[in-house]
Amino acid sequence: MIIQKYGGTSVGSPERIKNVVRRVAKYKSLGHQVVVVVSAMSGETNRLIALAKEMQAHPDPRELDMVVSTGEQVTIGLLSMGLMEAGLKAKSYTGAQVRIVTDSAHTKARILSIDEQNIRNDLANDIIVVVAGFQGVDQHGNITTLGRGGSDTTGVAIAAALRADECQIYTDVDGVYTTDPRMVPEARRLKTITFEEMLEMASLGSKVLQLRSVEFAGKYKVKLRVLSSFEEEGEGTLITFEENEKMEQAIISGIAFNRDEAKITVRGVPDRPGIAYQILGPVSEANVDVDMIIQNIGVDGSTDFSFTVHRNEFSKAMDILKNQVQPHVGATNVVGDDKIAKVSVVGVGMRSHVGIASKMFRTLAEEGINIQMISTSEIKISVVIDEKYLELAVRVLHKAFDLDQEPM
Amino acid sequence: MIIQKYGGTSVGSPERIKNVVRRVAKYKSLGHQVVVVVSAMSGETNRLIALAKEMQAHPDPRELDMVVSTGEQVTIGLLSMGLMEAGLKAKSYTGAQVRIVTDSAHTKARILSIDEQNIRNDLANDIIVVVAGFQGVDQHGNITTLGRGGSDTTGVAIAAALRADECQIYTDVDGVYTTDPRMVPEARRLKTITFEEMLEMASLGSKVLQLRSVEFAGKYKVKLRVLSSFEEEGEGTLITFEENEKMEQAIISGIAFNRDEAKITVRGVPDRPGIAYQILGPVSEANVDVDMIIQNIGVDGSTDFSFTVHRNEFSKAMDILKNQVQPHVGATNVVGDDKIAKVSVVGVGMRSHVGIASKMFRTLAEEGINIQMISTSEIKISVVIDEKYLELAVRVLHKAFDLDQEPM
């Protein structure tokens, strides 16, 4: 049993939907049971949101979900028609009809449960089931949406509920790359990547898959495969949940990067228990998400405290820190910089190999790139550098870790 | 409690939806409870049908309903947002969310029941309820549509379920006229018309209201009012179910006409029992609807049998009659004419007034217009004439029955 998810560009016109029909028909003819999850036709969601904003400056979330969820509903009907025209049996379901039950957090709902019985019955009757991605229904019958990119999550959640053999995510790229090929032409498609690596790659700005869908897949042990919907052949990238399934034994899988962040440092903070909360509490109360957090050991009873926030929230965060936090905690001053970039090397091989960090730092030093912040996890090392060195840093790291070479 | 139904042109753009907001707000401020039923934005249903036809030459009815029902779903969300932006409480419902339960005849479903409890609760909480017209849900949870013009039916059905005081149908005309004002400039808006008259007017080609919604309103004694959505003031036309509520005591309410029909005559038919069924049975088996049927008494054991069909089905009906019916019943020959028009005078006053028919026939005769067929009911007289005399006939009848004058 295979779940296939097609994004907006893959179903962007009747012609493209017919391409999807041909691909689904191919898998069906190979004897698979197939459930197809689709997004709205590309541009449609934005068109609907624009209409909503003409009616209400800040559209009511429940009513916005009512309007926006029609996008996928159109696609499921059209795709089912196309499958029937090709002589196949097909049936469409909205999220509410499947009963993809979510909480009531309109525009960013979370899936609570999926009733898979109807789908199972249809599959047993040789029917291709077509499900609207991105949407569900709360316990009161209100239509909800999962937020942008939520169709991936729908695909994975259905794969988990049905215990499908594989969840194929069709997109406009043909897999996950060692880094962004637009920045490094030598970037290479990975045949496999582990979930942990994918999570780090996704959270660090690699836009192939929505982060939540990867978490979901990892949690429910769903095999994910990223494929191009515009190429007939190609095996894409398989995202595995067991390291020994990963055939490529490279130490580093890829270089991720992100230029959406800004850095803030609170200087001369008294080095005492509870200080981190006193600094970050007011920031998070203002709904500003904090990413990297660095605090070094103190000298003479005071320390510097640094963290990164999204660039859009930089000035908001600076205001809070200067006007509320600095006088309250008695810090010396608050400095910030929104011309930074974060670069990370990611790979499960790091666990068993020493020297990755020093190789990374040496490579950057040889190019005269100063490292402003460092943060590590078990499978990644991230550094913050001046934004203007981003491209250079990614290229030299990609080469230093032999990512342009097929691994042995 | 007032139910207001707005058609596609009335909600054709965000600007027009804002006009609807203003009108609804006005009624709300007068202390009414208001339920609003809306159609898809004008052009949207046709756009969706065109997309469907690109996928499948004859779109699957279930999937077509899935696609087409999104049109109203967008409008209810947008209107609710607009009402909220105006500071009012509002909540939208799809047909399935109300639970407008229909049979499973996709694209032409009939309403079986309406669960009005949620709407009542909302109204009690001062909420304006916005319902998607034209759609429902069958007992298996499939989305159904009521067929073109079905939004009127939704409005009337909800008015009946809630026992509303009035169901207001907003449209692009400001009421029901004595005849089509494009044909007779002196045509006058009627302040009231009875359901029976409206039924005759609607079935005879007056396109103001969908026939089924009028039947529905008559059955459940729902007071209907037709109003223009583009005029601030104006009382429209009230469709009453009791003749004594009709304030205007005119004998004739209007002149209806129809040029969509064709006439067929089977000549020299043996005048014996069962002959009508032998002629019309094969026609109706081919799904050809028959309208007027005329059979005169026979002469010398044989008679002529005439009827009208829709002009689009003329050649199909002629084929059946010539090839199957004529040899079978032993008729002399079959002749047809698709250049005809039907003109009818309609009015409950006919019941108590003699001489209407003779006045009609004399008026036509004075203009040299030959009457080809005559058919009468208790409140209407219809004649079939040569199509080329249609405009002339309508104009002279309108004048002869003083329809250009306000009644006393």
PDB file of N, CA and C in Angstrom, chain A residues 333-374:
ATOM      1  N   ASN A 333      24.451  46.342  28.528  1.00  0.00           N
ATOM      2  CA  ASN A 333      23.749  46.844  27.347  1.00  0.00           C
ATOM      3  C   ASN A 333      23.240  45.682  26.486  1.00  0.00           C
ATOM      4  N   VAL A 334      22.483  46.041  25.436  1.00  0.00           N
ATOM      5  CA  VAL A 334      21.915  45.038  24.524  1.00  0.00           C
ATOM      6  C   VAL A 334      22.364  45.399  23.119  1.00  0.00           C
ATOM      7  N   VAL A 335      23.008  44.456  22.424  1.00  0.00           N
ATOM      8  CA  VAL A 335      23.422  44.713  21.052  1.00  0.00           C
ATOM      9  C   VAL A 335      22.818  43.650  20.145  1.00  0.00           C
ATOM     10  N   GLY A 336      22.569  44.038  18.907  1.00  0.00           N
ATOM     11  CA  GLY A 336      21.949  43.090  17.983  1.00  0.00           C
ATOM     12  C   GLY A 336      22.525  43.237  16.593  1.00  0.00           C
ATOM     13  N   ASP A 337      22.293  42.207  15.771  1.00  0.00           N
ATOM     14  CA  ASP A 337      22.793  42.222  14.406  1.00  0.00           C
ATOM     15  C   ASP A 337      21.857  41.367  13.565  1.00  0.00           C
ATOM     16  N   ASP A 338      21.256  41.966  12.548  1.00  0.00           N
ATOM     17  CA  ASP A 338      20.366  41.156  11.704  1.00  0.00           C
ATOM     18  C   ASP A 338      21.006  40.861  10.356  1.00  0.00           C
ATOM     19  N   LYS A 339      22.296  41.012  10.245  1.00  0.00           N
ATOM     20  CA  LYS A 339      22.980  40.664   8.988  1.00  0.00           C
ATOM     21  C   LYS A 339      23.835  39.423   9.220  1.00  0.00           C
ATOM     22  N   ILE A 340      23.192  38.388   9.735  1.00  0.00           N
ATOM     23  CA  ILE A 340      23.931  37.164  10.028  1.00  0.00           C
ATOM     24  C   ILE A 340      23.326  36.002   9.247  1.00  0.00           C
ATOM     25  N   ALA A 341      24.044  34.902   9.221  1.00  0.00           N
ATOM     26  CA  ALA A 341      23.518  33.683   8.617  1.00  0.00           C
ATOM     27  C   ALA A 341      23.976  32.519   9.478  1.00  0.00           C
ATOM     28  N   LYS A 342      23.177  31.452   9.433  1.00  0.00           N
ATOM     29  CA  LYS A 342      23.525  30.255  10.184  1.00  0.00           C
ATOM     30  C   LYS A 342      23.872  29.157   9.188  1.00  0.00           C
ATOM     31  N   VAL A 343      24.982  28.481   9.413  1.00  0.00           N
ATOM     32  CA  VAL A 343      25.396  27.379   8.537  1.00  0.00           C
ATOM     33  C   VAL A 343      25.606  26.160   9.419  1.00  0.00           C
ATOM     34  N   SER A 344      25.089  24.999   8.953  1.00  0.00           N
ATOM     35  CA  SER A 344      25.193  23.796   9.773  1.00  0.00           C
ATOM     36  C   SER A 344      25.665  22.616   8.943  1.00  0.00           C
ATOM     37  N   VAL A 345      26.514  21.800   9.538  1.00  0.00           N
ATOM     38  CA  VAL A 345      26.808  20.502   8.928  1.00  0.00           C
ATOM     39  C   VAL A 345      25.993  19.468   9.704  1.00  0.00           C
ATOM     40  N   VAL A 346      25.369  18.562   8.940  1.00  0.00           N
ATOM     41  CA  VAL A 346      24.431  17.608   9.538  1.00  0.00           C
ATOM     42  C   VAL A 346      24.826  16.201   9.138  1.00  0.00           C
ATOM     43  N   GLY A 347      24.823  15.269  10.092  1.00  0.00           N
ATOM     44  CA  GLY A 347      25.092  13.885   9.731  1.00  0.00           C
ATOM     45  C   GLY A 347      25.140  12.973  10.939  1.00  0.00           C
ATOM     46  N   VAL A 348      24.477  11.814  10.835  1.00  0.00           N
ATOM     47  CA  VAL A 348      24.492  10.881  11.963  1.00  0.00           C
ATOM     48  C   VAL A 348      25.888  10.297  12.170  1.00  0.00           C
ATOM     49  N   GLY A 349      26.723  10.315  11.111  1.00  0.00           N
ATOM     50  CA  GLY A 349      28.077   9.781  11.229  1.00  0.00           C
ATOM     51  C   GLY A 349      28.918  10.502  12.275  1.00  0.00           C
ATOM     52  N   MET A 350      28.540  11.733  12.563  1.00  0.00           N
ATOM     53  CA  MET A 350      29.216  12.530  13.582  1.00  0.00           C
ATOM     54  C   MET A 350      29.316  11.815  14.920  1.00  0.00           C
ATOM     55  N   ARG A 351      28.314  11.033  15.244  1.00  0.00           N
ATOM     56  CA  ARG A 351      28.265  10.334  16.531  1.00  0.00           C
ATOM     57  C   ARG A 351      29.517   9.494  16.760  1.00  0.00           C
ATOM     58  N   SER A 352      29.956   8.846  15.661  1.00  0.00           N
ATOM     59  CA  SER A 352      31.074   7.915  15.824  1.00  0.00           C
ATOM     60  C   SER A 352      32.380   8.463  15.237  1.00  0.00           C
ATOM     61  N   HIS A 353      32.363   9.701  14.809  1.00  0.00           N
ATOM     62  CA  HIS A 353      33.584  10.276  14.249  1.00  0.00           C
ATOM     63  C   HIS A 353      33.947  11.552  14.981  1.00  0.00           C
ATOM     64  N   VAL A 354      35.178  11.604  15.414  1.00  0.00           N
ATOM     65  CA  VAL A 354      35.628  12.830  16.067  1.00  0.00           C
ATOM     66  C   VAL A 354      36.192  13.768  15.002  1.00  0.00           C
ATOM     67  N   GLY A 355      36.410  14.968  15.372  1.00  0.00           N
ATOM     68  CA  GLY A 355      37.131  15.869  14.478  1.00  0.00           C
ATOM     69  C   GLY A 355      36.271  16.592  13.466  1.00  0.00           C
ATOM     70  N   ILE A 356      34.966  16.363  13.453  1.00  0.00           N
ATOM     71  CA  ILE A 356      34.093  17.067  12.492  1.00  0.00           C
ATOM     72  C   ILE A 356      34.077  18.559  12.796  1.00  0.00           C
ATOM     73  N   ALA A 357      33.920  18.863  14.083  1.00  0.00           N
ATOM     74  CA  ALA A 357      33.857  20.281  14.478  1.00  0.00           C
ATOM     75  C   ALA A 357      35.153  20.995  14.122  1.00  0.00           C
ATOM     76  N   SER A 358      36.275  20.383  14.458  1.00  0.00           N
ATOM     77  CA  SER A 358      37.537  21.075  14.207  1.00  0.00           C
ATOM     78  C   SER A 358      37.767  21.234  12.709  1.00  0.00           C
ATOM     79  N   LYS A 359      37.339  20.236  11.923  1.00  0.00           N
ATOM     80  CA  LYS A 359      37.471  20.370  10.472  1.00  0.00           C
ATOM     81  C   LYS A 359      36.602  21.523   9.957  1.00  0.00           C
ATOM     82  N   MET A 360      35.429  21.636  10.490  1.00  0.00           N
ATOM     83  CA  MET A 360      34.526  22.724  10.089  1.00  0.00           C
ATOM     84  C   MET A 360      35.130  24.080  10.433  1.00  0.00           C
ATOM     85  N   PHE A 361      35.603  24.205  11.677  1.00  0.00           N
ATOM     86  CA  PHE A 361      36.132  25.492  12.116  1.00  0.00           C
ATOM     87  C   PHE A 361      37.391  25.864  11.320  1.00  0.00           C
ATOM     88  N   ARG A 362      38.246  24.851  11.038  1.00  0.00           N
ATOM     89  CA  ARG A 362      39.470  25.109  10.294  1.00  0.00           C
ATOM     90  C   ARG A 362      39.140  25.573   8.873  1.00  0.00           C
ATOM     91  N   THR A 363      38.185  24.882   8.262  1.00  0.00           N
ATOM     92  CA  THR A 363      37.803  25.239   6.896  1.00  0.00           C
ATOM     93  C   THR A 363      37.352  26.694   6.811  1.00  0.00           C
ATOM     94  N   LEU A 364      36.532  27.109   7.762  1.00  0.00           N
ATOM     95  CA  LEU A 364      36.037  28.486   7.753  1.00  0.00           C
ATOM     96  C   LEU A 364      37.177  29.471   8.042  1.00  0.00           C
ATOM     97  N   ALA A 365      38.056  29.085   8.972  1.00  0.00           N
ATOM     98  CA  ALA A 365      39.167  29.974   9.337  1.00  0.00           C
ATOM     99  C   ALA A 365      40.083  30.212   8.140  1.00  0.00           C
ATOM    100  N   GLU A 366      40.311  29.141   7.339  1.00  0.00           N
ATOM    101  CA  GLU A 366      41.188  29.270   6.177  1.00  0.00           C
ATOM    102  C   GLU A 366      40.663  30.289   5.174  1.00  0.00           C
ATOM    103  N   GLU A 367      39.341  30.517   5.207  1.00  0.00           N
ATOM    104  CA  GLU A 367      38.766  31.513   4.294  1.00  0.00           C
ATOM    105  C   GLU A 367      38.605  32.867   4.986  1.00  0.00           C
ATOM    106  N   GLY A 368      39.077  32.953   6.225  1.00  0.00           N
ATOM    107  CA  GLY A 368      38.975  34.222   6.951  1.00  0.00           C
ATOM    108  C   GLY A 368      37.568  34.543   7.429  1.00  0.00           C
ATOM    109  N   ILE A 369      36.749  33.486   7.591  1.00  0.00           N
ATOM    110  CA  ILE A 369      35.368  33.714   8.041  1.00  0.00           C
ATOM    111  C   ILE A 369      35.303  33.586   9.565  1.00  0.00           C
ATOM    112  N   ASN A 370      34.905  34.658  10.212  1.00  0.00           N
ATOM    113  CA  ASN A 370      34.832  34.654  11.663  1.00  0.00           C
ATOM    114  C   ASN A 370      33.561  33.962  12.143  1.00  0.00           C
ATOM    115  N   ILE A 371      33.692  33.131  13.167  1.00  0.00           N
ATOM    116  CA  ILE A 371      32.537  32.444  13.742  1.00  0.00           C
ATOM    117  C   ILE A 371      32.039  33.251  14.934  1.00  0.00           C
ATOM    118  N   GLN A 372      30.753  33.642  14.883  1.00  0.00           N
ATOM    119  CA  GLN A 372      30.217  34.512  15.937  1.00  0.00           C
ATOM    120  C   GLN A 372      29.548  33.718  17.051  1.00  0.00           C
ATOM    121  N   MET A 373      28.908  32.604  16.706  1.00  0.00           N
ATOM    122  CA  MET A 373      28.248  31.768  17.700  1.00  0.00           C
ATOM    123  C   MET A 373      28.405  30.320  17.250  1.00  0.00           C
ATOM    124  N   ILE A 374      28.393  29.418  18.198  1.00  0.00           N
ATOM    125  CA  ILE A 374      28.473  27.994  17.885  1.00  0.00           C
ATOM    126  C   ILE A 374      27.422  27.274  18.705  1.00  0.00           C
TER     127      ILE A 374
END
